[in-house]
XYZ file of C-alpha atoms in Angstrom:
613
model
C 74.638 89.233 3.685
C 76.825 88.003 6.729
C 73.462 88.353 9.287
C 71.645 86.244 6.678
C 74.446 83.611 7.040
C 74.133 83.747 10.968
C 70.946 83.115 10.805
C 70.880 80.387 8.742
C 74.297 78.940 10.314
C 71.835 79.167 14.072
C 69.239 77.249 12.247
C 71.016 73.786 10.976
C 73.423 74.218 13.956
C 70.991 73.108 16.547
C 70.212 70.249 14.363
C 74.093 69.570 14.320
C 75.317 70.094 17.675
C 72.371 68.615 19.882
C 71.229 65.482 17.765
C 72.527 62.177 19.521
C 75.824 61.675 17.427
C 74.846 58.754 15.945
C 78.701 58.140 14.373
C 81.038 60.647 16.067
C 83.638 59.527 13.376
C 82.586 61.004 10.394
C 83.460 63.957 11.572
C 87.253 63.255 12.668
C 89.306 64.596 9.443
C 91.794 61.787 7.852
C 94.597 62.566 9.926
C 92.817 61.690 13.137
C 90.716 59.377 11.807
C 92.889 55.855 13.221
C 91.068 54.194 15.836
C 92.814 51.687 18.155
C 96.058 52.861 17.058
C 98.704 52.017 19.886
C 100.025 54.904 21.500
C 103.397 55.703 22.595
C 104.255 54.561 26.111
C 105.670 57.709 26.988
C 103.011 59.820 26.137
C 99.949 57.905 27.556
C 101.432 54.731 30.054
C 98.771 53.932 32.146
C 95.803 55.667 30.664
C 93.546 53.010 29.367
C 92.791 55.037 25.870
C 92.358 52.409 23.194
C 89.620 54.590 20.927
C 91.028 57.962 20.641
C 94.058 58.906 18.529
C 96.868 61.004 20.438
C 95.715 64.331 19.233
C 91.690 63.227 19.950
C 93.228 62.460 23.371
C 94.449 65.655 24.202
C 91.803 67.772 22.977
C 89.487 65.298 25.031
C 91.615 65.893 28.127
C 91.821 69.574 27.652
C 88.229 70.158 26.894
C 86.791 67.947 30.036
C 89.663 68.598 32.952
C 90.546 71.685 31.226
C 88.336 75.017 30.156
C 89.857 73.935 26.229
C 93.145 74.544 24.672
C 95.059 77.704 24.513
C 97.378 78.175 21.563
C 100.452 75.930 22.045
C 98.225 73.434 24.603
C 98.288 70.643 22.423
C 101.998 70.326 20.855
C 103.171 70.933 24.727
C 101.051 68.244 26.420
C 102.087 65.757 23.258
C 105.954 66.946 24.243
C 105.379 66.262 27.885
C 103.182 63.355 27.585
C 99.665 63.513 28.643
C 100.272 61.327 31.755
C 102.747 63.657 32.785
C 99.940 66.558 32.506
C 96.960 64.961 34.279
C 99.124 63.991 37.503
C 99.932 67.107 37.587
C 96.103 68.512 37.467
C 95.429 66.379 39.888
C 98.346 67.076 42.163
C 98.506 70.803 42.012
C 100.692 72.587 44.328
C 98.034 75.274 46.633
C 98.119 79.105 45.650
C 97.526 80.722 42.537
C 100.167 81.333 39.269
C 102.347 84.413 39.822
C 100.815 85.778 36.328
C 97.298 84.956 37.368
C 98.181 86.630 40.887
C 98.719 90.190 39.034
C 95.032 89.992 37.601
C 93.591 89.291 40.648
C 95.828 91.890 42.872
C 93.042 94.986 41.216
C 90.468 93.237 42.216
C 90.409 94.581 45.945
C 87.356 92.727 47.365
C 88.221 89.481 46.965
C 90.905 90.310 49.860
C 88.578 91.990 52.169
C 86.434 89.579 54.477
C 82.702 89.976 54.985
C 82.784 92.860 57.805
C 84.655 95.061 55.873
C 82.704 94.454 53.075
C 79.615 95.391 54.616
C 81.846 98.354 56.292
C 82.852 99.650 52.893
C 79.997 99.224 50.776
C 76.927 99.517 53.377
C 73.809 98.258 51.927
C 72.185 100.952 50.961
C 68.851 100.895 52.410
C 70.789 101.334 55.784
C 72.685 104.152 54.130
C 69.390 106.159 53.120
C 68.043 105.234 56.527
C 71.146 107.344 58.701
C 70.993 109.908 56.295
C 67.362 110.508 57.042
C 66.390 109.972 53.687
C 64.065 107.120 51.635
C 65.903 104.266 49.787
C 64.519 106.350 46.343
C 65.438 109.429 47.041
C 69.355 107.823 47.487
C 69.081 106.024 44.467
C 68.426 108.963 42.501
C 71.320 110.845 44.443
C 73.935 107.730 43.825
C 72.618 107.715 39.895
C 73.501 111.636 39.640
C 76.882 111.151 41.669
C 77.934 108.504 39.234
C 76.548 109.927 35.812
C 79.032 113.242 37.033
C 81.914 110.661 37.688
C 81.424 109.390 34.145
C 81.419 112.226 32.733
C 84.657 113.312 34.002
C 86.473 110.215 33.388
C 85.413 110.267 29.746
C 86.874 113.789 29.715
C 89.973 111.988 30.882
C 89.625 109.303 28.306
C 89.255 106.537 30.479
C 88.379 103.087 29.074
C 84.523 102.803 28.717
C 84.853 99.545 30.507
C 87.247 100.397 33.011
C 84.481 103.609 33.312
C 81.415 101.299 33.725
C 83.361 98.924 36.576
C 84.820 102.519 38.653
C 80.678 103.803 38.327
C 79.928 100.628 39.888
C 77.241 101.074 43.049
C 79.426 99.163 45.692
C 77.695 95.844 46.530
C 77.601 95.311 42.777
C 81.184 95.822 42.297
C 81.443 93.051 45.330
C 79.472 90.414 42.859
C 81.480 92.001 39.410
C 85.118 91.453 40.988
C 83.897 88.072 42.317
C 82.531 87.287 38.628
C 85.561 88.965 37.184
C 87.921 86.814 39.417
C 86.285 83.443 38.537
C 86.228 83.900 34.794
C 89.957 84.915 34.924
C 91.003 81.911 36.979
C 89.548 79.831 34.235
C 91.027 81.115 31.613
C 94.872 82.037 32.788
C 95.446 79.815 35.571
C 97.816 76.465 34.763
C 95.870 74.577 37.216
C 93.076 73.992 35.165
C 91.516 70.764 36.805
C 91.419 72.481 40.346
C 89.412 75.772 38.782
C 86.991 73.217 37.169
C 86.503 71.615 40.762
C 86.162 74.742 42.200
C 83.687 75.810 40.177
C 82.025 72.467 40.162
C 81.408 72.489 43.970
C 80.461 76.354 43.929
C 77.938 74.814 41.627
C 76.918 72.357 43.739
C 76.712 74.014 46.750
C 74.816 76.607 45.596
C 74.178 79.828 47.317
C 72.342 82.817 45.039
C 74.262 86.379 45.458
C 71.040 87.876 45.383
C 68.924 86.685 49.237
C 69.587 89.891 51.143
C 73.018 89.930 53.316
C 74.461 87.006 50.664
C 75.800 89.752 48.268
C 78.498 90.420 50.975
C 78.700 86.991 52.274
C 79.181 84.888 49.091
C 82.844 86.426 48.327
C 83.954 84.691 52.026
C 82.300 81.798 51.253
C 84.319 81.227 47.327
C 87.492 82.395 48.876
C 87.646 80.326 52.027
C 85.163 78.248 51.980
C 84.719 76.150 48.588
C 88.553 76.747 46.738
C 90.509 75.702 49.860
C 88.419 72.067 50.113
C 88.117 71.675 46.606
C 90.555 69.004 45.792
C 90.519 67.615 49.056
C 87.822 65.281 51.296
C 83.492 65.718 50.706
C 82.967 65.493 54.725
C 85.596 68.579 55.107
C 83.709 70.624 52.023
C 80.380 69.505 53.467
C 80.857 70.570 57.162
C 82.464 74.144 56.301
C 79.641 74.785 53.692
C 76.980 73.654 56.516
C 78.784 75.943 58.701
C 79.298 78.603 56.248
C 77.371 82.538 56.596
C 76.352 82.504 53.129
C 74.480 78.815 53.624
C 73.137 79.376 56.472
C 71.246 82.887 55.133
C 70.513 81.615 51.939
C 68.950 78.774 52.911
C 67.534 80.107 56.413
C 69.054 77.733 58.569
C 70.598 80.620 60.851
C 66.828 81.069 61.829
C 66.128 77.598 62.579
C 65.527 76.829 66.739
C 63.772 74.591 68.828
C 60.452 76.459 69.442
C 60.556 75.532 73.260
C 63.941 76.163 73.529
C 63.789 79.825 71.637
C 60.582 80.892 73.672
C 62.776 79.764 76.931
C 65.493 81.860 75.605
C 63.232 84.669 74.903
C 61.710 84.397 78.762
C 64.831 84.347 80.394
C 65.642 87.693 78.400
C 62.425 89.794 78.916
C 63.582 88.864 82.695
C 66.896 90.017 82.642
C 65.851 92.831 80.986
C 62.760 93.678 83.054
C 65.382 93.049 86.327
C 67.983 95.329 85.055
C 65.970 97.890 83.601
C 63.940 98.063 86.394
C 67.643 99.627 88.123
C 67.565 102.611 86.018
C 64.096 103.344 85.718
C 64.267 104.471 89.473
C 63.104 101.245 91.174
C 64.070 99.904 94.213
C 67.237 98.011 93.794
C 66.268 94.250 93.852
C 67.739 91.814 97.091
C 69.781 88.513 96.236
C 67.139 86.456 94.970
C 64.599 88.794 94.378
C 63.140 90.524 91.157
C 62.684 94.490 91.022
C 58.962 95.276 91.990
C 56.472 96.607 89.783
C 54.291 99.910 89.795
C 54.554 103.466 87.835
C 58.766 102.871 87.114
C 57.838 99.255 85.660
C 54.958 100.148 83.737
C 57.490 102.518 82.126
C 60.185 100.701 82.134
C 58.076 98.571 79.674
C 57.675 101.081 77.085
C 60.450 101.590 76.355
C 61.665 97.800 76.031
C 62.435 96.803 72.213
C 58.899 95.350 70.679
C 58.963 91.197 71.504
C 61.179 89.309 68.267
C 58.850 86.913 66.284
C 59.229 83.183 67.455
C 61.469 81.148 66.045
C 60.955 77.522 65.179
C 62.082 74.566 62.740
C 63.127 75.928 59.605
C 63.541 72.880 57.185
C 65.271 74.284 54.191
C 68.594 73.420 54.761
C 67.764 70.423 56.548
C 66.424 69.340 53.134
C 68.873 70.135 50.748
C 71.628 69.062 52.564
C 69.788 65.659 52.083
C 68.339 66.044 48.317
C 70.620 68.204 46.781
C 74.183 68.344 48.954
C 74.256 64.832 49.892
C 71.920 61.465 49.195
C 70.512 62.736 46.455
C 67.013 62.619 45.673
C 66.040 58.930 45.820
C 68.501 58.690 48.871
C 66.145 56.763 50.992
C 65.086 59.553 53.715
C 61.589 60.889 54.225
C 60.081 63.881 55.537
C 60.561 62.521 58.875
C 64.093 62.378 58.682
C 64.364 65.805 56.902
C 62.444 67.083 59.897
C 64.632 65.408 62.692
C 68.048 66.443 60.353
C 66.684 69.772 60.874
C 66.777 69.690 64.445
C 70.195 68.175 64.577
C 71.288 71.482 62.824
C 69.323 73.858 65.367
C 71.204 76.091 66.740
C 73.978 76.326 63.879
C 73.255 80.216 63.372
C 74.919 83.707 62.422
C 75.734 86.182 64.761
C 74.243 89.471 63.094
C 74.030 88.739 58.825
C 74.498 92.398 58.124
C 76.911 93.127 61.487
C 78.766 90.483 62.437
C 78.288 87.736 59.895
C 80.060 84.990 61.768
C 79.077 81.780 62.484
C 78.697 80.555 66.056
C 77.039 77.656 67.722
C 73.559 78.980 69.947
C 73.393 76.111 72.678
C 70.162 77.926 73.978
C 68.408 77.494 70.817
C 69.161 73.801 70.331
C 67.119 70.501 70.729
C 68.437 68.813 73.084
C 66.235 65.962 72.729
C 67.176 62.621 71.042
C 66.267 62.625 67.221
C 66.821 59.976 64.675
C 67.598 60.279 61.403
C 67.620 56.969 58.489
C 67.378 54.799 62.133
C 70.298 56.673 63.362
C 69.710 57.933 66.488
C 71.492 61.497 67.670
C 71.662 62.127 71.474
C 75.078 63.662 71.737
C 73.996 67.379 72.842
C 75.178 70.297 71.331
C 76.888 71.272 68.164
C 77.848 67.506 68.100
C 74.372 66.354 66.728
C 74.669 68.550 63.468
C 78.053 67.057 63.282
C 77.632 63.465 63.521
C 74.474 63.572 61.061
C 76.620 64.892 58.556
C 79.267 62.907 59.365
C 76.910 60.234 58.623
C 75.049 61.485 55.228
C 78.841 62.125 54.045
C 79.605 58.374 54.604
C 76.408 56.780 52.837
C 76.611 54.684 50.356
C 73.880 57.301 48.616
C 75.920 60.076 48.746
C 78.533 58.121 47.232
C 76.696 57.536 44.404
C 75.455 60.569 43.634
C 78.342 62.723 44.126
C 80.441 59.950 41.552
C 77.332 60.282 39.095
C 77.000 64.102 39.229
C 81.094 64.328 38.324
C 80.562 61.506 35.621
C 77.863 63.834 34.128
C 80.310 66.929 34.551
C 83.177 65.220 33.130
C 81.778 61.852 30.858
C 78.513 62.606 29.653
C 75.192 63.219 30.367
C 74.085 60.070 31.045
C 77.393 58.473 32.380
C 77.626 54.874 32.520
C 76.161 52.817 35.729
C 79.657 50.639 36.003
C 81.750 53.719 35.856
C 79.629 55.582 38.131
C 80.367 52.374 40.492
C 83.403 52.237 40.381
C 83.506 56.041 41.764
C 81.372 55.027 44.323
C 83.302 52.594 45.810
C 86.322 54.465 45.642
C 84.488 57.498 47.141
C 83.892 55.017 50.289
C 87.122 53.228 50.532
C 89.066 56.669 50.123
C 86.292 58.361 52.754
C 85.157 60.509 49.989
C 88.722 61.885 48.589
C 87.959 63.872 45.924
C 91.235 63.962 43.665
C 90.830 59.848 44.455
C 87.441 59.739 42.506
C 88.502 61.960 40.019
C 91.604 59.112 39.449
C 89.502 56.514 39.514
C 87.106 58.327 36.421
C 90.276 59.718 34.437
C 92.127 55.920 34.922
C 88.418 53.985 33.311
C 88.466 53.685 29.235
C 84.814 54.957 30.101
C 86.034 58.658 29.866
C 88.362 57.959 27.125
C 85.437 56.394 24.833
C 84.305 57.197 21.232
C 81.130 57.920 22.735
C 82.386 59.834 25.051
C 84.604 62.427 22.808
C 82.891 66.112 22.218
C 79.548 64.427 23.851
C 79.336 67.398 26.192
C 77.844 70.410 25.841
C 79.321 73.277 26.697
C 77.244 75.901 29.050
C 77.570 79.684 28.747
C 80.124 79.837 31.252
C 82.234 76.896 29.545
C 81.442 78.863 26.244
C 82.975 82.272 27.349
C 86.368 80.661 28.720
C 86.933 78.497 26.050
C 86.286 80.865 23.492
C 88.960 83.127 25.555
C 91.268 80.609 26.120
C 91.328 80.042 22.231
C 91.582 83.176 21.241
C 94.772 83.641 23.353
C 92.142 87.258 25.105
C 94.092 89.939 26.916
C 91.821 90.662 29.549
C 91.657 93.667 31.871
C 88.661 95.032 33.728
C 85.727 93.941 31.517
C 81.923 94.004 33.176
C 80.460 93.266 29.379
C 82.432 89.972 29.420
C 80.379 89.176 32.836
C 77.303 90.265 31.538
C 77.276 88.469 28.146
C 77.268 85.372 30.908
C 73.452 86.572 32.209
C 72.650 87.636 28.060
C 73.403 83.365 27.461
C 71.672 82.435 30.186
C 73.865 81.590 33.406
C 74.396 85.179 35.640
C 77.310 84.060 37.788
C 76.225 83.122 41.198
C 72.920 83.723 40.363
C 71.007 80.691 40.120
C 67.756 81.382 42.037
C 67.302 77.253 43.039
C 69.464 75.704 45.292
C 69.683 73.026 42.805
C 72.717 75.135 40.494
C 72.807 75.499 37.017
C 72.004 72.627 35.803
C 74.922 70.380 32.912
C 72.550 68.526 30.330
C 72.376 69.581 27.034
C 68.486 69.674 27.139
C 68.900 72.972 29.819
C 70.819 74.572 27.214
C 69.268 74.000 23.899
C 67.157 75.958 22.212
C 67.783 78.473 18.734
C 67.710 82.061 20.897
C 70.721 80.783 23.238
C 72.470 79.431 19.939
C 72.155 82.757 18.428
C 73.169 84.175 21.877
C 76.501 82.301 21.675
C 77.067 82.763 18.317
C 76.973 86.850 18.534
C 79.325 86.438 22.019
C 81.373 84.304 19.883
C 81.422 87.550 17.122
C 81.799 90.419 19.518
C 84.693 88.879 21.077
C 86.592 87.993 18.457
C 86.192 90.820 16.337
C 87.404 93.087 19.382
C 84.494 95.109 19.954
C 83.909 94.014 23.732
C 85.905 96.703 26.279
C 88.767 94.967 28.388
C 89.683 92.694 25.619
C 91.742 92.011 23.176
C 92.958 89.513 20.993
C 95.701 89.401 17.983
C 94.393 87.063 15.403
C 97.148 88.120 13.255
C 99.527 86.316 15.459
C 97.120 83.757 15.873
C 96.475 82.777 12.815
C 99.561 84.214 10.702
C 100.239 87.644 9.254
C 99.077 85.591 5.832
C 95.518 85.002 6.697
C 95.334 88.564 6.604
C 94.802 88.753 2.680
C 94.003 84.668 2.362
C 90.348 83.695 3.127
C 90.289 80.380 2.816
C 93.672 80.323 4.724
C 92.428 82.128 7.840
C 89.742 79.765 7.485
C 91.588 76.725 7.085
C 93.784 78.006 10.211
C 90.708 78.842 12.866
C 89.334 75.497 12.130
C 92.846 73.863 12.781
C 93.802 75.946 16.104
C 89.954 76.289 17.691
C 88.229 72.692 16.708
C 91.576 70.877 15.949
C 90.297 70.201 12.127
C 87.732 68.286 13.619
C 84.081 69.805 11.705
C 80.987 68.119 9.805
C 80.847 69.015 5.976
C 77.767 71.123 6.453
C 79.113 73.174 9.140
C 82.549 73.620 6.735
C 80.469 74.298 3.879
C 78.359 77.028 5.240
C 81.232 78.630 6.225
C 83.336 78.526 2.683
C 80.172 79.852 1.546
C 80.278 83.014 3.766
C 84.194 83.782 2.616
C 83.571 86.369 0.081
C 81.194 88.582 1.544
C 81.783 92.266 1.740
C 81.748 91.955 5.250
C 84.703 89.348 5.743
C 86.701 90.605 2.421
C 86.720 94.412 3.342
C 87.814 95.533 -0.501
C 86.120 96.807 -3.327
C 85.776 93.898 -6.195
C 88.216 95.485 -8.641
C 90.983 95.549 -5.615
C 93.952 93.056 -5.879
C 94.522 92.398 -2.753
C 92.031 90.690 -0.300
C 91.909 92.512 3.259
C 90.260 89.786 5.064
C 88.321 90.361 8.228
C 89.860 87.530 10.268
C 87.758 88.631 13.623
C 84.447 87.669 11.599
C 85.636 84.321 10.113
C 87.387 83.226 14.024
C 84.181 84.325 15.504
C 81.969 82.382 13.097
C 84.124 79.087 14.077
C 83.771 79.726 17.719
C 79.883 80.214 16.844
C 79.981 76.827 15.317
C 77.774 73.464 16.771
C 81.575 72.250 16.818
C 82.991 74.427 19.314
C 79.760 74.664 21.073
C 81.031 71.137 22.252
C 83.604 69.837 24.621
């Protein structure tokens, strides 16, 4: 039976995909198989690719600074010339494509800043709270509002998924349209290299959707605060995430204050207050330079004053991981002295009200003002100038150069990218001040990414998985929460990583025989059509032929989603699966073949093959 075959495909394939390739060769069919062949001038010029044939190299290019090929990829990039292509990527003009622009017009959120947000879809704890009622008792009464509005749209034979996303409790539908907009960037838009980036730094720069007032912060902070900066330089990226709402909560550093400073703060308010209050509790109006008295009025003047706010001190979090994770790295050279004085630089850096008026604003009161020295740097400027010039300096290290140029080498060469390459990033990073399409030059322009050893070495996570997959498949997409969720089912929930670290890019993360099978059943359900909001036409795909041809529609996925590049085993598992029931939907004495083309594209997509880039 076809599950039988799944099963047994999951089984070898982890011993295909995630083995160290110890000859990536013997998999390259005949026609690719040249090494060293000389390329034409016009198609690769500059690009120091000496091991690849012209078809490896644009599959490489496409799977590493692209989300993979869509049909017709391949014979247009070898028309243009793949020069011609990657200057492009890398010099994208800003805004979106005018198809990709229609997708993301229905998704309403992404247009709406952070106070309307919270306007529109109030969390709903505060909701229960005005309407007098607990946070159960309006969960039940949201559950039976929505299970009535389902019912009537299925009267009215709505879509189930368009049903599930318009049943939607409002701050999820903030994180779904946010999901929703991401995935369908990466699979539609031309500028391929810049939605990689963005996604890269989003990555990087983590913040997790679900710490409290994030949910409605986190749409801002993608929209206007990573996609804008993400082609352009690391201080500019680094500063506006450091001064970003969703950072600051989800890392706490909006609570961070100089304890002396915060308890001043706090004194000088209980006096204002008691002087002022004093005035309307019926006490004798105070002289210049005097205080209202005390006495009956005072003492209830005092009741009625809001109960005392907890002290604030040092919060280290972000001080930290602007150091370990956002910057240096983790054998950047600081210590927990430095972390502690960084942290105190960045006092002061603070929101205005998270679930009000999530803005971010500079709190002089709550600053240290005294000298503090970070890596022997001292800091004695005052103000929000302190935070600034210690990031101006951890953006300009010679660690952070490093370690930003060897977490893109991972992302884009492999996952242990070679030392010279990572280098020769590195100093590039610092001569450029940390120009991000510059590095990404310098990486594309070294035979390092163009290597034998470097070809399909990647593998793919979930998210990379999904798009791909799309992207071959040509998928119509509409409104489609299952395609979001079958992200969480393989293991990476958009904007959900819970440690500030991000999803992590290795293969050793990734591997293991339940997310295989994971992938491999996303890889079925999508191409067979049975996930709501998409679509795709495999009969224009792969030819009206393949239809009643097997071994044709087989022959044909393996050319158009792995570029006829697959090991023996994996090809001979799947010959083997070609005349079950399930894929030849006829009875035995029937003529003609009626092949089930969704099962045989979804088994190649499910393939250790595919599941690299």
């Amino acid at each position: 039976m076809l599950l039988a075959a799944v099963l047994l495909f999951s089984g070898f394939s982890g011993l295909v995909i995630f083995a160290p390739r110890a000859d990536a060769g013997n998999t390259v069919p005949a026609n690719l198989a040249a090494v060293g062949k000389k390329l034409p001038k016009s198609f690769a010029s500059n690009l120091p690719i000496t091991q690849l044939t012209e078809d490896e190299a644009i599959l490489h290019a496409l799977n590493r600074l692209a989300y993979g090929p869509r049909p017709g990829d391949v014979e247009r990039i070898r028309k243009m010339g793949l020069e011609k292509w990657i200057n492009q990527q890398l010099n994208f003009n800003s805004g979106d494509d005018a198809a990709l622009d229609g997708k993301l017009s229905e998704l309403k959120t992404l247009g709406m800043s952070s106070e309307e947000l919270l306007e529109k879809y109030p969390p709903p704890n505060e909701v229960a709270k005005q309407q007098g009622i607990t946070p159960e008792e309006y969960r039940q009464q949201m559950q039976q509002e929505m299970e009535a509005k389902r019912q009537e749209l299925r009267q009215q034979g709505m879509d189930p998924a368009q049903i599930q996303f318009e049943t939607m409790p409002g701050p999820q539908r903030i994180q779904t349209e946010l999901d929703l907009a991401t995935i369908d960037r990466a699979i539609y838009s031309d500028r391929q290299l810049y939605e990689v980036m963005s996604n890269f730094w989003a990555n990087h720069f983590n913040v997790n959707v679900n710490k409290g007032a994030d949910r409605w912060l986190i749409t801002d902070y993608v929209q206007h605060t990573i996609r804008p900066r993400a082609m352009g330089k690391f201080e500019d990226l680094l500063v506006a995430t450091a001064e970003s709402p969703a950072m600051l909560f989800y890392l706490d550093n909006w609570l961070s204050a100089d304890p002396i400073a915060f308890q001043q703060m706090q004194a000088e308010l209980a006096q204002r207050r008691r002087r002022f209050e004093g005035i309307f509790a019926g006490a004798t109006t105070p002289q210049p330079g005097e205080f209202p008295q005390g006495g009956a009025a005072d003492q209830q003047m005092q009741m009625r004053l809001p109960p005392k706010k907890e002290d604030r001190g040092l919060n280290e979090n972000y001080g930290r991981e602007v150091m370990e994770l956002h910057t240096l790295g983790v054998n950047g050279g600081y210590t927990q002295a430095d972390v502690i004085q960084m942290a105190e630089c960045l006092t002061g850096w603070t929101i205005r009200a998270p679930r009000k008026d999530p803005q971010f604003f500079f709190d002089d009161r709550i600053h240290d003002q005294s000298p503090k020295t970070v890596m022997g740097k001292t800091f004695d400027y005052g103000g929000m100038k302190d935070g600034l010039e210690a990031l101006h300096m951890l953006a300009t290290s010679p660690a952070t150069a490093k370690h930003i140029s060897f977490e893109l080498a991972q992302q884009f060469v492999s996952d242990n990218p070679p030392q010279a390459l990572v280098d020769r990033m590195a100093d590039e990073f610092l001569q450029s001040d940390g120009d991000i399409r510059a590095v990404l030059r310098t990486m594309i322009y070294s035979p390092e990414f163009w290597s034998k050893e470097a070809f399909r070495a990647k593998v793919k996570t979930p998210f990379e998985v999904a798009v791909s997959a799309a992207r071959a498949l040509d998928l119509q997409t509409s409104i489609s929460p299952q395609l979001v969720q079958w992200l969480g089912r393989m293991g990476e929930p958009m904007y959900q990583c819970e440690p500030p670290t991000g999803y992590a890019d290795t293969a050793d993360v990734w591997v293991n025989a339940g997310a295989l099978l994971n992938r491999l059943n996303f890889a079925l359900t999508l191409a067979t059509n049975h996930m709501p909001g998409t679509s795709t036409d495999l009969d224009a795909l792969l030819g009206q032929d393949a239809s009643t041809n097997p071994e044709l529609a087989l022959s044909r996925a393996l050319d158009d989603f792995l570029g006829g590049e697959v090991s023996s085993q994996t090809r001979v598992t799947l010959e083997k699966q070609l005349s079950d029931p399930q894929i030849l939907q006829a009875r035995l004495d029937d003529p003609v073949k009626h092949v089930n083309e969704g099962l045989i594209a979804g088994l190649v997509l499910g393939s250790p093959e595919f599941q690299r880039r």
